[in-house]
Short mmCIF file of C-alpha atoms in Angstrom, two decimals:
data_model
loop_
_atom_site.label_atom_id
_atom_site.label_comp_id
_atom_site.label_asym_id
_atom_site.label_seq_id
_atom_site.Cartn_x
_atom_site.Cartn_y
_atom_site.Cartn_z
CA UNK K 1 64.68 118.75 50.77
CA UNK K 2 63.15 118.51 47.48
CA UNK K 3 63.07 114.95 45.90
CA UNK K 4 64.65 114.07 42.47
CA UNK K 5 62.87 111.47 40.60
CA UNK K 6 65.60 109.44 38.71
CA UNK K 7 63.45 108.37 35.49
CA UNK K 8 61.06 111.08 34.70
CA UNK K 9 58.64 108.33 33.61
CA UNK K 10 56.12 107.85 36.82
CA UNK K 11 55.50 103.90 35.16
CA UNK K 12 59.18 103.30 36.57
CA UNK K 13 57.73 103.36 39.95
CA UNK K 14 55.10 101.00 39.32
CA UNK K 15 57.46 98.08 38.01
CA UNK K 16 58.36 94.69 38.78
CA UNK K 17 61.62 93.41 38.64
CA UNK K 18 63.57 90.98 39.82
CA UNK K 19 64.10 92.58 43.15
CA UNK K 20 60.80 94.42 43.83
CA UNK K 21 58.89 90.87 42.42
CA UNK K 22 55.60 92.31 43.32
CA UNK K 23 54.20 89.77 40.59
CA UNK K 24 55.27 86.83 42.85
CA UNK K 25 52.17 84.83 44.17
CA UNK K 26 53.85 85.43 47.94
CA UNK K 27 53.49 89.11 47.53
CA UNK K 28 49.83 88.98 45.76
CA UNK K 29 48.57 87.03 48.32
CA UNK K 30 50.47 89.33 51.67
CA UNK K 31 48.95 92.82 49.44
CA UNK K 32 45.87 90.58 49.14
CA UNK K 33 45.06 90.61 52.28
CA UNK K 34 46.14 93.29 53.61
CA UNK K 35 43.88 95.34 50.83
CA UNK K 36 41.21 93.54 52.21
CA UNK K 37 41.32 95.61 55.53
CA UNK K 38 41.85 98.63 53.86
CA UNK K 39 39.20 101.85 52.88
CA UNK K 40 41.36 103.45 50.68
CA UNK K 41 44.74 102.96 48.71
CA UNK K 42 46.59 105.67 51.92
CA UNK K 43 45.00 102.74 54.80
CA UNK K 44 46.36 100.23 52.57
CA UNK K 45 49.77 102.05 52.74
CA UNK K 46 49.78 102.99 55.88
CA UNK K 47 48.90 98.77 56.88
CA UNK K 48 51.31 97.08 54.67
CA UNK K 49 53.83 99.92 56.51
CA UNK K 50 53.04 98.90 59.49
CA UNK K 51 52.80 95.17 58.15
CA UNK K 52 56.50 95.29 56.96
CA UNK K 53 57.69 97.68 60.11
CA UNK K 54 56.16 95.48 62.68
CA UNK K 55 55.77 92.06 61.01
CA UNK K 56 59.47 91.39 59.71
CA UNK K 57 61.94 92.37 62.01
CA UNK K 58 64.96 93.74 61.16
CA UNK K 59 67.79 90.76 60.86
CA UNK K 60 70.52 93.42 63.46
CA UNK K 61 67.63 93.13 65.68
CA UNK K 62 66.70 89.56 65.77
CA UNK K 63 70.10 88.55 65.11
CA UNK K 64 68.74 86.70 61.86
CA UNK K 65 71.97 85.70 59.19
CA UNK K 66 70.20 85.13 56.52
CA UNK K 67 70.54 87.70 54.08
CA UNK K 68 67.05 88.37 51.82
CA UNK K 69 66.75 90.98 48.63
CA UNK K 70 63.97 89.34 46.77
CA UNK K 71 60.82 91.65 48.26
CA UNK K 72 59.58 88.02 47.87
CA UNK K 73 61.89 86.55 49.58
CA UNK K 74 61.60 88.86 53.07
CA UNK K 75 57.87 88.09 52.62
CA UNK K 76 58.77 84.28 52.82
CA UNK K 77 61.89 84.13 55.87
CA UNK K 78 60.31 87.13 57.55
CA UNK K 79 63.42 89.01 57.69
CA UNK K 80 66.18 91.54 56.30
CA UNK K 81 67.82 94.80 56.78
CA UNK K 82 67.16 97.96 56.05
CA UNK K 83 67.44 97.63 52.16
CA UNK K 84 65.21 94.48 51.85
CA UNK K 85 62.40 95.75 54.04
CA UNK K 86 62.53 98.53 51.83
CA UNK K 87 62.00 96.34 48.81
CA UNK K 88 59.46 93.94 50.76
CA UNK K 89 57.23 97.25 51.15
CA UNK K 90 57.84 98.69 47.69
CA UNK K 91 56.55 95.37 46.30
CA UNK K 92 53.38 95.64 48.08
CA UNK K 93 52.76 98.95 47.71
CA UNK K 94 53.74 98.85 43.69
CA UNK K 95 51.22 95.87 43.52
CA UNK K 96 48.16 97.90 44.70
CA UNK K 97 49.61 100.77 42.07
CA UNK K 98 51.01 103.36 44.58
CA UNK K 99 53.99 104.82 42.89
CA UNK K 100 56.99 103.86 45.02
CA UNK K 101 60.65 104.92 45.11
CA UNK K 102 63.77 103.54 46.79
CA UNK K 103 65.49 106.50 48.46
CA UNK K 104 68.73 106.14 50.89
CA UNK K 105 70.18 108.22 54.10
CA UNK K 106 74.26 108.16 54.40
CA UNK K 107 75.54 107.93 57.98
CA UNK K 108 78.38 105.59 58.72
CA UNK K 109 76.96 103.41 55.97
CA UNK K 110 74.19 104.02 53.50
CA UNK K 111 70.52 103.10 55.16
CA UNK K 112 67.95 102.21 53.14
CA UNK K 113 64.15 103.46 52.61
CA UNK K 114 61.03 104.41 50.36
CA UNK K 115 59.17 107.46 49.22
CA UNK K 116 55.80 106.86 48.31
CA UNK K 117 53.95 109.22 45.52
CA UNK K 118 50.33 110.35 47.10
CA UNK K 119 48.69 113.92 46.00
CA UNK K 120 51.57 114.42 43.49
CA UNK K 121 54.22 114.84 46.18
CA UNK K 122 56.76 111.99 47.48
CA UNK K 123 56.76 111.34 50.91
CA UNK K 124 59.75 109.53 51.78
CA UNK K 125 59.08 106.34 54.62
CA UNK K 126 61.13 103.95 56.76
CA UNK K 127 59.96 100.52 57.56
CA UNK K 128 63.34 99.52 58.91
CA UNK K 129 61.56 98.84 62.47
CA UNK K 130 61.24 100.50 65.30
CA UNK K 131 63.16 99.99 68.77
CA UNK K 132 64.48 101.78 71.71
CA UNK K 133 65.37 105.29 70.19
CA UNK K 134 63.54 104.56 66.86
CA UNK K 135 59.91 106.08 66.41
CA UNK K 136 58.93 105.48 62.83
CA UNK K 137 56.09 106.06 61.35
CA UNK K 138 53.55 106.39 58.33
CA UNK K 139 53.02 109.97 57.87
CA UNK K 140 52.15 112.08 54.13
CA UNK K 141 52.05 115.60 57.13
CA UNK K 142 55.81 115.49 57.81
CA UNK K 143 58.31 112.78 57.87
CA UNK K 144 58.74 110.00 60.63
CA UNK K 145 62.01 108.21 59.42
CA UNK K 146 63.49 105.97 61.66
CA UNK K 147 67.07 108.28 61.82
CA UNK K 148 67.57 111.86 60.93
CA UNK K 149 70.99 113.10 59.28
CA UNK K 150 73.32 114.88 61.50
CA UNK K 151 74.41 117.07 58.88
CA UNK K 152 77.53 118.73 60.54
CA UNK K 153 78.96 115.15 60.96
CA UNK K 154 78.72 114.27 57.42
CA UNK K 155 75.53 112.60 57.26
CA UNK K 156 72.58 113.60 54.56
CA UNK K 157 69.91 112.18 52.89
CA UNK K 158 70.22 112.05 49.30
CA UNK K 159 67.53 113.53 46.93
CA UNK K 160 67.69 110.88 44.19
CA UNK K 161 64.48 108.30 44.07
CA UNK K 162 65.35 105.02 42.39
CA UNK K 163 62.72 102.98 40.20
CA UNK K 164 65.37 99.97 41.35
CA UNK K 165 67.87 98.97 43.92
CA UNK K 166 71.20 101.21 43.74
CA UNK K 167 73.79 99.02 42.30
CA UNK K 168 76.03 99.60 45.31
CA UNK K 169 73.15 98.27 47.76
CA UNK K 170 72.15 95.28 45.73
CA UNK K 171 75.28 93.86 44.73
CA UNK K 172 76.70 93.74 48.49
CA UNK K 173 73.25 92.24 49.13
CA UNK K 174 74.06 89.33 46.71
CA UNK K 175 77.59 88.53 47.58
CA UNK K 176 76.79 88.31 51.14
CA UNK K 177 77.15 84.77 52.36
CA UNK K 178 75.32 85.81 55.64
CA UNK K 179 74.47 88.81 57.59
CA UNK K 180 78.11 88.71 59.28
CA UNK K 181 79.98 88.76 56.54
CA UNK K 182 77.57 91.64 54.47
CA UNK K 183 77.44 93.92 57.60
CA UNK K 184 81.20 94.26 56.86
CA UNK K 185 80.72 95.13 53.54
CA UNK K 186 77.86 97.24 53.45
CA UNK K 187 78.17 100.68 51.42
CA UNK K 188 79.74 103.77 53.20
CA UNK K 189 78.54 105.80 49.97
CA UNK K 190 76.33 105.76 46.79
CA UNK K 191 79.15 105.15 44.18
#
């Protein structure tokens, strides 16, 4: 699948905003860190992958309610879905200047993810967590998302990377009252 960047302009996908806040002093100090064990800027994205895969569980899984979208904000409660995980790592990465994308799957609802920009090329990533059934992992030789698309049921991964949150993803994200309440609400389809 080829990937479409939505703004030609590679800056885009070095940005802070109020969602990807990577100039919050909670995500300086967690890229901080984490750049300190690195040897290069792909071992720095491969650890603060691994930091936001393994580190902040995924609220389904831990059965967390709060919902989080700030990337600061999963940083601080150590938790959120798909969508703010994806955020969390964008901010981090972004922070350390690795161009980073948000990019989404559709299944029975939209799911959430990044592409990061090494060699010229995207390479799309999942740090939604792993579990039973769910291998995912760093990888620029191949993907290692957490789901694959069952194309013949519907399902597909759309081309599009985002400099920002999809409108559809962000605003269920901040009308949800608590995981409950936005896991009923959550987007069947980029609209």
């Amino acid at each position: 699948m080829e990937l479409i960047q939505e703004n030609p302009d590679l800056s885009a996908y070095l940005a802070a905003d109020d969602v990807i806040d990577h100039d919050h002093p909670r995500v300086r100090e967690t890229a901080a860190r984490l750049a300190k064990k690195a040897v290069d800027s792909y071992d720095y994205a491969r650890l603060a992958f691994e930091f936001v895969r393994d580190t902040i569980p995924h609220s389904q899984d831990s059965g967390a309610v709060q919902v989080t979208w700030r990337a600061s904000d999963v940083l601080e409660q150590g938790t959120g879905i798909c969508y703010a995980k994806a955020h969390a790592l964008a901010a981090l990465l972004r922070c350390e200047d690795i161009p980073t994308a948000l990019c989404y799957q559709k299944f029975d609802v939209v799911h959430g993810l990044v592409a990061v920009r090494f060699n010229g090329a995207w390479h799309r990533q999942d740090p939604r967590g792993n579990k039973p059934g769910v291998d995912a992992r760093f990888s620029l030789d191949g993907e290692r998302l957490a789901f694959v698309p069952d194309v013949e049921a519907g399902e597909l991964d759309h081309p599009v990377l985002y400099a920002a949150p999809h409108p559809a993803v962000l605003s269920v994200l901040k009308a949800a009252p608590d995981r409950p309440y936005l896991w009923k609400t959550l987007p069947a389809a980029l609209s």
